Amino acid sequence: MGGYPQPLLDDLMAVKSLVFSSLAGMEFKSRVSTGQVRSKIKSVRSPEIQAECRHFLELAATGCTDTLASALQDYAMDPFDRLCLMQETIRLSGEEWTAGNMDFLKLTTSVSRMQTVLRRSAAVVHDHHAWNMSPRIAILLPRNEQHVFAARLVEEHFRIRGWTVRLLQQRNSPQDMADELRDLKNEVVCLSWSSTHLSKDVFHLVETLHAALKGSCLFLAGGPAALEKNSGLFKRGIDKVLSDTYLAIEHAERHVLLEEPQFGGRKV
């Protein structure tokens, strides 16, 4: 991290200390055994949060990455709340673009800066998998899927909740992907799918994965294309198609609480 400017370095160290201190004393098995599966989330649609999002979006469009990182640190001590702010700001930027209130240059600049802040902040926890009882989730991008930022946000939400997370993109055949996922032995697999023109390849991938992983994990899907093509996904073996990250977390944690023996549940 020696190449980072001091404000960003301070932000990275703050995120590291917050994540490590909060999760080290809160093993996943202890949390789910008492039924604490619903995340404590601020109301993102409240006027106060929306005002924060507009301010954050303006900083992303007109400021620099260091300014954006500092604003994120000042917003909240809880790294989960920080992710919520960033995710809601991304949604707001889409609304502004659709309504014609934001030009393309401003949109791409804003998203690029937010991606940079997320990537650098996540780097300090990326390789930390020291928890003895940590459930595993694979977040899967289909071949040629170009929209990665939303999947990165989902990845960090789960990691901050104490999960071991792997973000995978299909590079080879669907069967190769199935073999890799079978070896990883995840409790949950989540498909992140945004581009509907990939339907044929995605449906083939899902069919292959369902045949290989049936009964061994919870199979989720999310993203604009997944919502639009949900009936096709259900027919091919997806268990749940979800509209936001918080629902995905709740379904995933309930699954391990109720059905995974190593986390206090039992197979039914």
C-alpha positions as a printed Julia matrix, in Angstrom:
268×3 Matrix{Float64}:
   0.0     0.0     0.0
   3.05    2.26   -0.09
   1.91    3.85   -3.37
  -1.35    5.21   -1.96
  -1.64    8.89   -0.9
  -2.0     9.44    2.84
  -5.77   10.24    2.94
  -6.57    7.04    1.07
  -4.09    5.04    3.14
  -5.83    6.3     6.29
  -9.18    5.2     4.87
  -7.88    1.74    4.01
  -6.45    1.26    7.5
  -9.72    2.42    9.08
 -11.72   -0.06    7.01
  -9.26   -2.84    7.86
  -9.44   -2.2    11.61
 -13.21   -1.89   11.62
 -13.81   -5.06    9.64
 -11.28   -7.15   11.52
 -12.36   -5.98   14.99
 -16.08   -6.41   14.35
 -15.83   -9.84   12.72
 -13.09  -11.34   14.86
 -15.36  -11.22   17.9
 -18.47  -12.31   16.0
 -17.95  -15.65   14.37
 -20.62  -16.56   11.9
 -21.75  -19.66   13.8
 -22.38  -17.61   16.95
 -24.37  -14.98   15.06
 -26.63  -17.32   13.12
 -27.21  -19.64   16.09
 -29.18  -16.81   17.72
 -31.08  -16.09   14.53
 -29.35  -12.77   13.77
 -29.66  -13.05   10.01
 -31.34   -9.78    9.09
 -28.82   -7.01    8.51
 -29.11   -3.76   10.42
 -29.58   -1.37    7.53
 -30.43    2.3     7.51
 -33.53    3.29    5.53
 -31.82    4.13    2.25
 -34.89    5.91    0.89
 -35.14    8.37    3.78
 -34.66   12.06    2.84
 -31.48   12.21    4.93
 -29.85    9.25    3.17
 -30.97   10.45   -0.25
 -29.36   13.81    0.46
 -26.13   12.03    1.42
 -26.3    10.04   -1.83
 -26.72   13.18   -3.92
 -23.76   14.77   -2.16
 -21.68   11.62   -2.67
 -22.67   11.46   -6.36
 -21.64   15.09   -6.87
 -18.27   14.4    -5.24
 -17.81   11.37   -7.48
 -18.49   13.5   -10.55
 -16.47   16.59   -9.66
 -13.9    15.61   -7.01
 -10.99   13.2    -6.95
 -10.74    9.63   -5.67
  -9.07   10.73   -2.42
 -11.91   13.19   -1.68
 -14.45   10.46   -2.34
 -12.65    8.0    -0.04
 -12.53   10.59    2.76
 -16.25   11.37    2.35
 -17.05    7.67    2.58
 -15.02    7.36    5.77
 -16.74   10.41    7.29
 -20.19    9.1     6.42
 -20.21    6.1     8.76
 -17.99    3.97   10.99
 -19.8     0.79    9.94
 -18.33   -0.53    6.66
 -21.68   -2.14    5.84
 -23.37    1.28    5.96
 -20.67    2.6     3.66
 -21.46   -0.07    1.11
 -25.16    0.71    1.41
 -24.44    4.38    0.65
 -22.35    3.47   -2.38
 -24.93    1.03   -3.69
 -27.76    3.54   -3.32
 -25.63    6.2    -5.02
 -25.12    3.89   -7.99
 -28.9     3.43   -8.21
 -29.38    7.2    -8.04
 -26.84    7.75  -10.82
 -28.84    5.4   -13.04
 -32.02    7.34  -12.33
 -30.29   10.64  -13.08
 -28.96    9.25  -16.37
 -32.37    7.9   -17.4
 -34.05   11.21  -16.56
 -31.53   13.14  -18.63
 -30.08   14.96  -15.61
 -26.58   13.52  -16.03
 -24.5    13.34  -19.19
 -22.53   10.27  -20.2
 -19.12   11.69  -19.28
 -20.29   12.59  -15.77
 -21.9     9.17  -15.33
 -18.85    7.18  -16.4
 -16.48    9.39  -14.39
 -18.59    8.95  -11.25
 -18.88    5.19  -11.58
 -15.18    4.82  -12.34
 -14.19    6.74   -9.2
 -16.59    4.75   -7.03
 -15.18    1.52   -8.47
 -11.68    2.65   -7.59
 -12.64    3.49   -4.0
 -14.42    0.16   -3.59
 -11.53   -1.84   -5.07
  -8.85   -0.2    -2.97
 -10.87   -0.33    0.23
 -11.65   -4.0    -0.35
  -8.01   -4.9    -1.0
  -7.13   -4.97    2.7
  -9.67   -7.7     3.47
  -9.52   -9.62    0.19
  -7.24  -12.4     1.41
  -8.42  -12.6     5.01
 -10.22  -15.92    5.53
  -9.09  -16.78    9.06
 -12.49  -17.49   10.58
 -12.94  -21.13   11.51
 -16.68  -21.08   10.86
 -17.07  -18.99    7.73
 -19.71  -19.94    5.16
 -18.68  -19.88    1.5
 -20.36  -18.14   -1.43
 -19.31  -18.01   -5.07
 -20.54  -14.99   -7.04
 -20.6   -16.04  -10.67
 -20.44  -13.86  -13.79
 -21.37  -15.53  -17.09
 -19.03  -15.46  -20.05
 -18.85  -12.01  -21.74
 -20.71  -10.27  -18.9
 -19.32   -6.73  -18.86
 -21.18   -5.29  -15.84
 -18.92   -6.18  -12.93
 -19.37   -3.31  -10.45
 -22.68   -4.54   -9.03
 -21.16   -7.97   -8.44
 -18.22   -6.32   -6.65
 -20.63   -4.55   -4.31
 -22.43   -7.81   -3.55
 -19.04   -9.46   -2.96
 -18.05   -6.88   -0.35
 -21.45   -6.97    1.38
 -21.04  -10.7     1.98
 -17.39  -10.4     2.98
 -18.19   -7.77    5.59
 -20.89  -10.07    6.96
 -18.21  -12.72    7.58
 -18.49  -14.9     4.48
 -15.62  -16.31    2.45
 -16.33  -14.95   -1.03
 -15.0   -15.82   -4.46
 -15.95  -13.78   -7.53
 -15.66  -16.0   -10.59
 -16.24  -15.32  -14.28
 -16.82  -18.13  -16.72
 -13.81  -18.47  -19.0
 -14.13  -21.98  -20.36
 -16.97  -24.45  -20.86
 -20.01  -24.66  -18.54
 -18.77  -28.08  -17.41
 -15.39  -26.64  -16.43
 -17.24  -24.03  -14.36
 -19.34  -26.77  -12.75
 -16.22  -28.77  -11.87
 -14.58  -25.72  -10.29
 -17.65  -24.91   -8.22
 -18.02  -28.52   -7.1
 -14.44  -28.49   -5.84
 -15.0   -25.23   -3.92
 -17.93  -26.76   -1.97
 -19.84  -23.5    -1.5
 -22.93  -23.27    0.64
 -24.33  -20.66   -1.79
 -23.77  -19.84   -5.47
 -25.08  -16.52   -6.78
 -25.32  -15.7   -10.49
 -24.94  -11.99  -11.3
 -26.49  -11.4   -14.74
 -27.13   -8.01  -16.37
 -27.02   -8.5   -20.15
 -30.1   -10.21  -21.63
 -28.38  -10.84  -24.98
 -26.39  -13.54  -23.18
 -29.57  -15.56  -22.52
 -28.7   -18.65  -24.57
 -25.28  -19.09  -22.99
 -26.54  -18.27  -19.48
 -29.38  -20.8   -19.67
 -26.92  -23.47  -20.83
 -24.58  -22.58  -17.96
 -27.38  -22.71  -15.37
 -28.62  -26.09  -16.64
 -25.1   -27.52  -16.41
 -24.49  -26.12  -12.93
 -27.85  -27.33  -11.65
 -27.15  -30.88  -12.85
 -23.71  -30.84  -11.2
 -24.58  -29.06   -7.95
 -28.18  -30.11   -7.33
 -28.88  -30.39   -3.61
 -25.39  -29.31   -2.55
 -25.95  -25.54   -2.31
 -28.47  -22.73   -2.55
 -28.5   -21.34   -6.11
 -29.4   -17.62   -6.3
 -29.51  -15.12   -9.16
 -29.77  -11.35   -9.4
 -29.28   -8.46  -11.8
 -31.51   -6.81  -14.44
 -31.36   -9.72  -16.88
 -32.03  -12.26  -14.13
 -35.17  -10.37  -13.08
 -36.37  -10.08  -16.66
 -35.68  -13.75  -17.47
 -36.62  -15.18  -14.06
 -39.05  -17.8   -15.39
 -36.34  -19.27  -17.62
 -33.93  -19.37  -14.69
 -36.46  -21.08  -12.4
 -37.11  -23.73  -15.04
 -33.41  -24.48  -15.26
 -32.71  -24.83  -11.54
 -32.23  -21.43   -9.9
 -33.74  -21.5    -6.39
 -34.34  -17.75   -5.91
 -34.19  -14.69   -8.18
 -33.71  -11.64   -5.96
 -34.07   -7.93   -6.56
 -31.43   -6.58   -4.15
 -28.35   -7.45   -2.14
 -30.09   -7.38    1.24
 -32.58  -10.07    0.22
 -29.7   -12.18   -1.1
 -27.9   -11.91    2.23
 -31.01  -12.8     4.2
 -31.83  -15.85    2.06
 -28.2   -17.03    2.11
 -27.86  -16.72    5.89
 -31.2   -18.36    6.57
 -30.15  -21.2     4.31
 -26.98  -21.94    6.28
 -28.77  -21.43    9.6
 -31.54  -23.91    8.8
 -29.96  -26.45    6.46
 -26.19  -26.63    6.89
 -25.09  -28.96    9.74
 -21.76  -27.19   10.28
 -23.64  -23.98   11.14
 -26.17  -25.52   13.48
 -28.82  -26.58   10.98
 -29.7   -29.87    9.37
 -30.42  -31.09    5.89
 -34.14  -31.33    5.18
